Short mmCIF file of C-alpha atoms and ligand atoms in Angstrom, two decimals:
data_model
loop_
_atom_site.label_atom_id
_atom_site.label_comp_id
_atom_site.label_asym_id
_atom_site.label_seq_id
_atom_site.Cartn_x
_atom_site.Cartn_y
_atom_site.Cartn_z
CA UNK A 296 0.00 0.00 0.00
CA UNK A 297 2.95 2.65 0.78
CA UNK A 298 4.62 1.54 -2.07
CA UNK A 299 1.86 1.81 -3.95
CA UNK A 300 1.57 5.08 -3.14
CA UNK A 301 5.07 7.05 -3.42
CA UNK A 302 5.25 5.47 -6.81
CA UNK A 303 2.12 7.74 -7.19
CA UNK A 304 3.57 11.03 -5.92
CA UNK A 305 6.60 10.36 -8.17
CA UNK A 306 4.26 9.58 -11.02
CA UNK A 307 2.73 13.03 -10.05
CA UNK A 308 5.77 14.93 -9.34
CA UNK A 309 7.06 14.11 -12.67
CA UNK A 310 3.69 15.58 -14.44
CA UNK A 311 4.22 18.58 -12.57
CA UNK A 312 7.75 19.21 -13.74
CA UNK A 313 6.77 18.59 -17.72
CA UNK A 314 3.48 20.73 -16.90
CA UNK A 315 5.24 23.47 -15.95
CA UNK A 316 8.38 23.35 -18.05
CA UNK A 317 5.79 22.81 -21.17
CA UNK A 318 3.95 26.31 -19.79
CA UNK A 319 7.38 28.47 -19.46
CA UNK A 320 8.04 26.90 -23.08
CA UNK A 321 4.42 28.18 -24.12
CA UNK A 322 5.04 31.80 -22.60
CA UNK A 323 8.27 32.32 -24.03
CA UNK A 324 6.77 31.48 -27.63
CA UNK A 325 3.97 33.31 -27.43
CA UNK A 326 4.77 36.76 -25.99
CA UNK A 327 8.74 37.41 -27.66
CA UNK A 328 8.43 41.00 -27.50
CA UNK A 329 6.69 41.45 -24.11
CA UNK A 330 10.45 41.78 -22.53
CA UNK A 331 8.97 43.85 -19.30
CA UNK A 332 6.55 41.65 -18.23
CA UNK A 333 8.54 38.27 -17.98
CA UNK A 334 11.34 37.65 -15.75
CA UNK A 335 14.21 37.33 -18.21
CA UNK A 336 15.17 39.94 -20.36
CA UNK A 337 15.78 38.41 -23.86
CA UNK A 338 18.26 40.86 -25.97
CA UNK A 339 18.80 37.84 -28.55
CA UNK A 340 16.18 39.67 -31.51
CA UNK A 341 16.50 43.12 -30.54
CA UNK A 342 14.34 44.34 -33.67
CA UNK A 343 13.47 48.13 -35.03
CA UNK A 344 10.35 47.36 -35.71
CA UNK A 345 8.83 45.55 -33.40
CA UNK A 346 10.79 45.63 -29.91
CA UNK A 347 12.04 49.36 -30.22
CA UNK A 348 8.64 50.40 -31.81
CA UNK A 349 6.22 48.13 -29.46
CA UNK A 350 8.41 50.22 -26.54
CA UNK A 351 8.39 53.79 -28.00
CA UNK A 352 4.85 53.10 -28.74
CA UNK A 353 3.86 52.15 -25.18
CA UNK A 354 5.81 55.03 -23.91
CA UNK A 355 6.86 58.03 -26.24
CA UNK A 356 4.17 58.51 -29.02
CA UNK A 357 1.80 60.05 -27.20
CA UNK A 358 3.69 63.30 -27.34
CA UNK A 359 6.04 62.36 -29.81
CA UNK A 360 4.50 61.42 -33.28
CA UNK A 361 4.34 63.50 -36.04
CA UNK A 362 5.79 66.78 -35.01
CA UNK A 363 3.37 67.22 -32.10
CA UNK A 364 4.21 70.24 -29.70
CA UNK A 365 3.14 67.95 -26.80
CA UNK A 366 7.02 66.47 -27.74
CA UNK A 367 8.78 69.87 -27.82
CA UNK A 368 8.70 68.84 -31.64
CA UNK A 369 10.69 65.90 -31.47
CA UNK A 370 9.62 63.22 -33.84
CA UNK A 371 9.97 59.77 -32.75
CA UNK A 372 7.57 57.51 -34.52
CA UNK A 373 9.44 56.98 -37.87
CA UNK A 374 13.22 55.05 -38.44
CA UNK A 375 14.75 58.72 -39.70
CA UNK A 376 13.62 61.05 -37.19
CA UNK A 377 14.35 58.76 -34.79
CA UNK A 378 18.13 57.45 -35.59
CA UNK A 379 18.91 61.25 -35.32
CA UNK A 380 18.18 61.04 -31.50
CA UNK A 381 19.96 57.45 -31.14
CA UNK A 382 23.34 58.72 -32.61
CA UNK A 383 23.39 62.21 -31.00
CA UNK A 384 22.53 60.32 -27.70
CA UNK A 385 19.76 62.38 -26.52
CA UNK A 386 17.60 58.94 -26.87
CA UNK A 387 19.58 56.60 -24.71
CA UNK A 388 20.48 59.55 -21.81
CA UNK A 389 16.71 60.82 -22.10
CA UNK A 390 15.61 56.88 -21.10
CA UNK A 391 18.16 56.20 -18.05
CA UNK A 392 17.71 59.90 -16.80
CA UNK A 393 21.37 60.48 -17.39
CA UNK A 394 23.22 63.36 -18.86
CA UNK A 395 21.77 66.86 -19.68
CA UNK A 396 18.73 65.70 -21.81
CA UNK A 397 15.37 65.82 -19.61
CA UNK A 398 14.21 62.41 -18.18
CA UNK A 399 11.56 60.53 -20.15
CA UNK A 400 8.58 59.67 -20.54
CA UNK A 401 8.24 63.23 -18.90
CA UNK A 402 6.47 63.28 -16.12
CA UNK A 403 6.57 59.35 -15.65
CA UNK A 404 8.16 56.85 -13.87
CA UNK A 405 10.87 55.89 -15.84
CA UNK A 406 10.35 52.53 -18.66
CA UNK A 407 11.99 49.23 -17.15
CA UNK A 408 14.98 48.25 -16.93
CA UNK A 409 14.90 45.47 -20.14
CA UNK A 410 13.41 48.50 -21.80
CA UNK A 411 15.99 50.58 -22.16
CA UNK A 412 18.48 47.85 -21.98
CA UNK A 413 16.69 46.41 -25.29
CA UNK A 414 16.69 50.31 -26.77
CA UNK A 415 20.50 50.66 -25.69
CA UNK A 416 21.15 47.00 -27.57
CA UNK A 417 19.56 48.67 -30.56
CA UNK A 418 21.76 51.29 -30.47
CA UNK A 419 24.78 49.27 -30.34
CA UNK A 420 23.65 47.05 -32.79
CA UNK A 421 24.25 49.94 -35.13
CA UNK A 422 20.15 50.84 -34.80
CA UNK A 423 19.33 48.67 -37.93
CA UNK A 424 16.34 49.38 -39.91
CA UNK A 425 14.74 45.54 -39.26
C1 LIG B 758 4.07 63.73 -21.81
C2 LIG B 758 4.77 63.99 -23.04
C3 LIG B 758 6.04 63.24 -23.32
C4 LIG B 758 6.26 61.89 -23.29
C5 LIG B 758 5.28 60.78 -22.93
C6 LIG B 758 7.62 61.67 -23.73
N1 LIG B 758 8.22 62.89 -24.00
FE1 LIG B 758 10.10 63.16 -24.71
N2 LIG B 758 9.83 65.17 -24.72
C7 LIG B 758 8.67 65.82 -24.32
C8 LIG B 758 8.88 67.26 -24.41
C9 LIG B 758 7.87 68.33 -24.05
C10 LIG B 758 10.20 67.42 -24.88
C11 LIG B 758 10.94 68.74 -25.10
C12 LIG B 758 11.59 69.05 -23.80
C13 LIG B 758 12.56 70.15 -23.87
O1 LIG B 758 13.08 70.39 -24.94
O2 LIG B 758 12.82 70.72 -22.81
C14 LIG B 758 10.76 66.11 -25.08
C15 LIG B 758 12.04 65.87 -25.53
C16 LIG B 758 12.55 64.64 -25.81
C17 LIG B 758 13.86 64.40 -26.38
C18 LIG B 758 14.84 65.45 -26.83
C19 LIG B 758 15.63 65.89 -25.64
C20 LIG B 758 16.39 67.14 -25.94
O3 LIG B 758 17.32 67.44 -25.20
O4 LIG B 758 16.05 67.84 -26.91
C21 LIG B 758 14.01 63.06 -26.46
C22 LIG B 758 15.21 62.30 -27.02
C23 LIG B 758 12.80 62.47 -25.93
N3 LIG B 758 11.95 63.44 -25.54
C24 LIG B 758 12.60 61.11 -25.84
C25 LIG B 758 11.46 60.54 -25.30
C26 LIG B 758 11.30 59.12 -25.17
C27 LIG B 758 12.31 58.08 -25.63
C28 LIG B 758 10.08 58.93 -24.59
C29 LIG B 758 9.44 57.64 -24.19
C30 LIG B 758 10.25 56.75 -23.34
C31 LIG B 758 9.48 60.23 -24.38
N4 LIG B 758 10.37 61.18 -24.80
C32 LIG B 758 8.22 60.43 -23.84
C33 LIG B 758 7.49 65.22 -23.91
C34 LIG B 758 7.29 63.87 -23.76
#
């Protein structure tokens, strides 16, 4: 009868293990770009156009698309307009509130760390247009 029985809570200890390795599997696949919300921070696929974008969009286009005053006039939402802030810096230093540039978002807490890590991994990547 005991014997019976740990074989059982092995049997069921073992499910639990593929269960929930299977479901970390699941999460990873199905939400890539969602770098904040998960525990890791995967720089692997640092893409233009859909990790720096998904992050600027969350966070920046609200004041800066187009050449909206709410931005001061600083256009962020397209690759051109935007490289021109990555190389002079302002982009990276505005993010992790260092240098001269004023903090952003303004008046917000600042992005996550894997945010800005994954905007400054763009940046060293050369900030490709893919
Ligand atoms: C609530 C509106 C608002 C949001 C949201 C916002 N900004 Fe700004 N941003 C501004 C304004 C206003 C200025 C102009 C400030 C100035 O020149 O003093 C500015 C300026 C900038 C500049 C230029 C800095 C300089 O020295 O000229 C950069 C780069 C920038 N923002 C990046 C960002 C990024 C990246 C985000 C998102 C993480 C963001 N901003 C979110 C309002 C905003």
């Amino acid at each position: 009868m005991i014997k019976k029985n740990s074989h059982l809570v092995i049997v069921v200890l073992v499910l639990l293990v593929l269960v929930s390795g299977c479901y970390y599997d699941h999460a990873n696949l199905s939400y890539p770009q969602q770098n904040s919300t998960t525990a890791t921070c995967n720089l692997t696929s640092v893409t233009y156009s859909s990790s720096v974008t998904g992050i600027l969009k969350a966070n920046c286009y609200s004041c800066h698309s187009g050449s909206a005053a709410a931005g001061g006039g600083v256009q962020l939402d397209t690759y051109a307009t935007l490289k021109v802030y990555a190389a002079n810096g302002q982009l990276l230093n505005s993010i992790s509130h260092t240098g001269s540039v004023p903090a952003m978002p303004l008046n917000a807490a600042q992005i996550s760390s894997c945010d800005i890590s994954t905007v400054q991994k763009w940046i060293n990547n050369g900030t490709p247009n893919n």
